Amino acid sequence: MERDVESILVSEEEIKQICKQLGEQITRDYEGKNLLVVSVLKGAVVFMGDLLREIKCHCLIDFLSVSSYSGTKTTGVVKFKKDLDIDPDGMDILIVEDILDSGITLSYLKGVLMGRNANSIKICTLLDKPANRKADIKADYIGKVIPDAFVIGYGLDYDEKYRNLPYIGILKPSVYEEKGE
Ligand code: IMP
Ligand code: MG
């Protein structure tokens, strides 16, 4: 698996620092509020697990699932595959995402959740890839801004693989060029 990685973009050590720093910020901002941390399956679950342990105020957690990707290309069409279990009425929602790329997924999600009477909705993304932005959306908490490359690991996949790499790496183009993408 590791031989498909061209280079490491965000090391395990750097990810740890990012989670700690974001957790401190979120704890300060949400103390005394009704925080509902919502993770977007599946890419964000690894980040969610580490980030949660750095959040020191009360929070509830929930998951939802959407998809807009096929291989390395966004299809531009977002599919809702799993909704929230908790009713977010009156809650302060923090959406946790692995990467903000075109922004189509998050702007769709924010739109859907805005109709649910939440008290507030904010976005925390581990990675921000602004080069490819198509929707008008910004994250409130950003771990790291990255260049326009297809990345894998720490939850991020290529065709459902590489999610278990402990760091974020750039995928060798030969891996997807072989498949004609
Ligand atoms: P967006 O709708 O284009 O912003 O895409 C968001 C979703 O696309 C993320 O949650 C990821 O699942 C996926 N994605 C975007 N860029 C990458 C990447 O470089 N590697 C792996 N998945 C990606
Ligand atoms: Mg994702």
XYZ file of C-alpha atoms and ligand atoms in Angstrom, residues 40 43 68-69 74 78 97-106 129 132-133 146 149-152 156-158 163, ligand 1:
51
model
C -19.487 13.075 7.343
C -13.746 10.068 5.079
C -20.297 12.909 -4.816
C -17.155 11.109 -5.902
C -16.389 14.748 -8.388
C -24.469 14.842 -4.117
C -15.203 17.019 7.204
C -12.002 15.468 5.947
C -11.482 17.842 3.025
C -13.154 20.872 1.491
C -12.506 20.611 -2.237
C -15.104 21.863 -4.758
C -17.328 22.702 -1.761
C -20.343 21.107 -3.447
C -20.804 18.487 -0.699
C -20.613 20.937 2.191
C -8.051 22.607 -1.128
C -10.726 23.610 -7.017
C -13.567 25.521 -5.306
C -3.172 22.136 0.806
C -3.312 17.266 -5.438
C -5.303 14.081 -4.880
C -4.564 12.990 -1.330
C -5.178 9.745 0.529
C -9.366 9.780 2.769
C -9.707 7.175 0.066
C -9.136 6.405 -3.565
C -8.198 5.102 4.469
P -16.258 18.479 -2.517
O -17.753 18.333 -2.590
O -15.625 18.537 -3.860
O -15.794 19.609 -1.635
O -15.700 17.122 -1.973
C -15.688 16.731 -0.683
C -15.449 15.247 -0.593
O -14.734 14.757 -1.729
C -14.582 14.930 0.579
O -15.361 14.673 1.714
C -13.807 13.725 0.120
O -14.517 12.553 0.442
C -13.721 13.844 -1.365
N -12.405 14.388 -1.818
C -12.117 15.614 -2.300
N -10.813 15.746 -2.580
C -10.250 14.556 -2.266
C -8.887 14.055 -2.294
O -7.912 14.736 -2.667
N -8.726 12.774 -1.880
C -9.752 11.979 -1.440
N -11.015 12.407 -1.381
C -11.265 13.678 -1.781
